[in-house]
Short mmCIF file of C-alpha atoms and ligand atoms in Angstrom, two decimals:
data_model
loop_
_atom_site.label_atom_id
_atom_site.label_comp_id
_atom_site.label_asym_id
_atom_site.label_seq_id
_atom_site.Cartn_x
_atom_site.Cartn_y
_atom_site.Cartn_z
CA MET A 1 25.61 -11.66 -1.43
CA LEU A 2 22.01 -12.21 -1.41
CA MET A 3 22.36 -14.66 1.45
CA MET A 4 24.24 -12.12 3.47
CA MET A 5 21.56 -9.41 2.83
CA ALA A 6 18.80 -11.99 3.83
CA SER A 7 20.66 -12.95 6.96
CA SER A 8 21.28 -9.25 7.95
CA LEU A 9 17.63 -8.55 7.53
CA HIS A 10 16.68 -11.49 9.55
CA LEU A 11 19.06 -10.32 12.31
CA LYS A 12 17.75 -6.88 12.13
CA MET A 13 14.18 -8.08 12.29
CA SER A 14 14.89 -10.40 15.21
CA LEU A 15 16.53 -7.60 17.09
CA CYS A 16 13.44 -5.50 16.79
CA ARG A 17 11.26 -5.74 19.89
CA ALA A 18 7.55 -6.04 19.65
CA GLU A 19 7.23 -2.50 21.19
CA ASP A 20 9.31 -1.12 18.21
CA LYS A 21 6.75 -2.20 15.83
CA VAL A 22 4.05 -0.03 14.38
CA THR A 23 0.35 -1.06 14.68
CA VAL A 24 -1.71 -0.58 11.41
CA HIS A 25 -5.43 -1.16 11.18
CA PHE A 26 -6.93 -1.78 7.69
CA LEU A 27 -10.68 -1.31 7.15
CA ASN A 28 -11.25 -3.89 4.43
CA ARG A 29 -13.90 -3.70 1.79
CA ASP A 30 -16.25 -6.02 3.70
CA GLY A 31 -16.03 -3.54 6.62
CA LYS A 32 -13.85 -5.83 8.69
CA ARG A 33 -10.81 -4.49 10.62
CA ILE A 34 -7.52 -6.20 10.18
CA THR A 35 -4.97 -5.17 12.68
CA VAL A 36 -1.19 -5.98 12.29
CA LYS A 37 2.16 -4.89 13.57
CA ALA A 38 4.96 -4.24 11.33
CA LEU A 39 8.46 -2.82 11.23
CA PRO A 40 9.26 0.85 10.66
CA GLY A 41 10.59 1.04 7.12
CA GLU A 42 8.30 -1.54 5.65
CA SER A 43 5.98 -0.25 2.91
CA LEU A 44 2.34 -0.87 3.15
CA LEU A 45 2.60 -3.29 0.52
CA ASP A 46 5.23 -5.20 2.44
CA VAL A 47 2.83 -5.18 5.33
CA VAL A 48 0.03 -6.69 3.30
CA VAL A 49 2.27 -9.37 1.60
CA ASN A 50 4.34 -10.37 4.73
CA ASN A 51 1.17 -10.76 6.89
CA ASP A 52 -0.75 -12.51 4.07
CA LEU A 53 -3.62 -10.11 4.62
CA ASP A 54 -6.87 -10.97 2.61
CA ILE A 55 -7.10 -7.87 0.62
CA ASP A 56 -8.32 -8.95 -2.85
CA GLY A 57 -6.08 -7.89 -5.74
CA PHE A 58 -3.80 -5.71 -3.65
CA GLY A 59 -0.36 -4.94 -5.03
CA ALA A 60 -0.76 -6.64 -8.38
CA CYS A 61 2.31 -5.09 -9.97
CA GLU A 62 4.50 -5.79 -6.75
CA GLY A 63 5.33 -2.18 -6.19
CA THR A 64 6.63 -1.22 -9.63
CA LEU A 65 4.05 1.70 -9.93
CA ALA A 66 2.18 0.08 -12.65
CA CYS A 67 -1.29 -0.94 -11.42
CA SER A 68 -2.77 1.27 -8.58
CA THR A 69 -4.25 -1.77 -6.90
CA CYS A 70 -2.58 -0.72 -3.70
CA HIS A 71 -4.67 2.39 -3.40
CA LEU A 72 -5.37 3.21 0.27
CA ILE A 73 -7.27 5.97 1.80
CA PHE A 74 -5.81 7.66 4.87
CA GLU A 75 -7.25 9.82 7.78
CA GLU A 76 -6.39 13.59 7.07
CA ALA A 77 -4.08 13.86 10.14
CA VAL A 78 -2.16 10.82 9.11
CA TYR A 79 -2.00 11.74 5.42
CA LYS A 80 -0.35 15.07 6.40
CA LYS A 81 2.54 13.05 8.13
CA LEU A 82 3.37 11.13 5.00
CA GLY A 83 6.30 11.91 2.71
CA PRO A 84 5.93 13.77 -0.51
CA ILE A 85 4.17 12.16 -3.49
CA THR A 86 6.35 11.57 -6.61
CA ASP A 87 5.02 12.49 -10.07
CA GLU A 88 5.01 8.75 -10.95
CA GLU A 89 2.85 7.89 -7.91
CA MET A 90 0.47 10.81 -8.71
CA ASP A 91 0.19 9.69 -12.31
CA MET A 92 -0.79 6.21 -11.16
CA LEU A 93 -3.13 7.48 -8.49
CA ASP A 94 -5.07 9.40 -11.12
CA LEU A 95 -6.03 6.07 -12.69
CA ALA A 96 -7.37 4.56 -9.30
CA TYR A 97 -11.07 4.48 -8.71
CA GLY A 98 -12.61 6.29 -5.87
CA LEU A 99 -9.61 8.73 -5.49
CA THR A 100 -9.83 10.95 -2.44
CA ASP A 101 -7.83 14.09 -1.14
CA THR A 102 -6.13 11.59 1.26
CA SER A 103 -5.34 8.79 -1.17
CA ARG A 104 -1.89 7.24 -1.52
CA LEU A 105 -0.48 4.12 -3.13
CA GLY A 106 0.52 1.61 -0.38
CA CYS A 107 3.64 0.59 -2.23
CA GLN A 108 5.02 3.98 -1.86
CA VAL A 109 4.26 4.57 1.85
CA CYS A 110 6.63 3.42 4.42
CA LEU A 111 5.97 2.92 8.00
CA SER A 112 7.47 5.18 10.73
CA LYS A 113 6.86 5.17 14.47
CA ASP A 114 4.67 8.38 14.25
CA LEU A 115 2.11 6.46 12.13
CA ASP A 116 1.53 3.97 14.95
CA GLY A 117 -2.12 3.16 15.25
CA MET A 118 -3.23 4.66 11.94
CA ILE A 119 -6.41 3.47 10.22
CA LEU A 120 -6.42 2.95 6.45
CA ARG A 121 -9.34 2.25 4.40
CA VAL A 122 -9.25 0.03 1.45
CA PRO A 123 -11.39 1.62 -1.32
CA ASP A 124 -14.58 -0.43 -2.40
CA VAL A 125 -13.31 -0.75 -5.82
CA ILE A 126 -9.88 -1.25 -7.47
CA SER A 127 -8.69 -0.75 -10.91
CA ASP A 128 -5.62 -2.42 -12.24
CA ALA A 129 -4.13 0.01 -14.73
CA ARG A 130 -2.27 -2.88 -16.53
CA VAL A 131 -5.61 -4.74 -17.18
CA GLU A 132 -7.32 -1.47 -18.31
CA SER A 133 -4.48 -0.81 -20.64
CA GLU A 134 -4.74 -4.32 -22.13
CA LYS A 135 -8.41 -3.95 -22.71
CA GLU A 136 -7.94 -0.72 -24.52
CA SER A 137 -5.23 -2.11 -26.76
CA SER A 138 -7.15 -5.42 -27.60
CA ALA A 139 -10.18 -3.44 -28.43
CA GLY A 140 -8.45 -2.24 -31.62
CA PRO A 141 -8.65 1.13 -33.09
CA PRO A 142 -11.43 3.43 -31.90
CA LYS A 143 -14.48 3.44 -34.18
CA ILE A 144 -15.31 6.73 -35.81
S1 FES B 1 1.45 -2.18 -6.11
FE1 FES B 1 1.13 -1.55 -8.22
S2 FES B 1 1.13 0.58 -8.07
FE2 FES B 1 1.47 -0.05 -5.95
#
């Protein structure tokens, strides 16, 4: 079954022409721009992973909404085109450093043709909610 799904995905991807792809520009922490083309329907986490982009610590929980390391900042016009934010994404975004009014989690945003050419900023600092949670629990009970 898995082989059939993989084969179907490969076929779908190979049928997709280059002009069907969406261009995405990432402004990385070092100020460098990384430009890639990806398929509509892919999440921004998929884009980073599939293209092996050098964005340190990105997507630590592999899209399970447990880390907020996939925090990205969008241009306002692009942000307005994105789908609605779930309560779960909002809760995790609240734990991200450098939160802005146009922040989203990359694992929750999927590409569509109308996002072609968008520019995303990778925040200067990331927080991994899983690590922060571990630090708190290993610190023992709070001292009074
Ligand atoms: S990859 Fe962990 S919340 Fe998006």
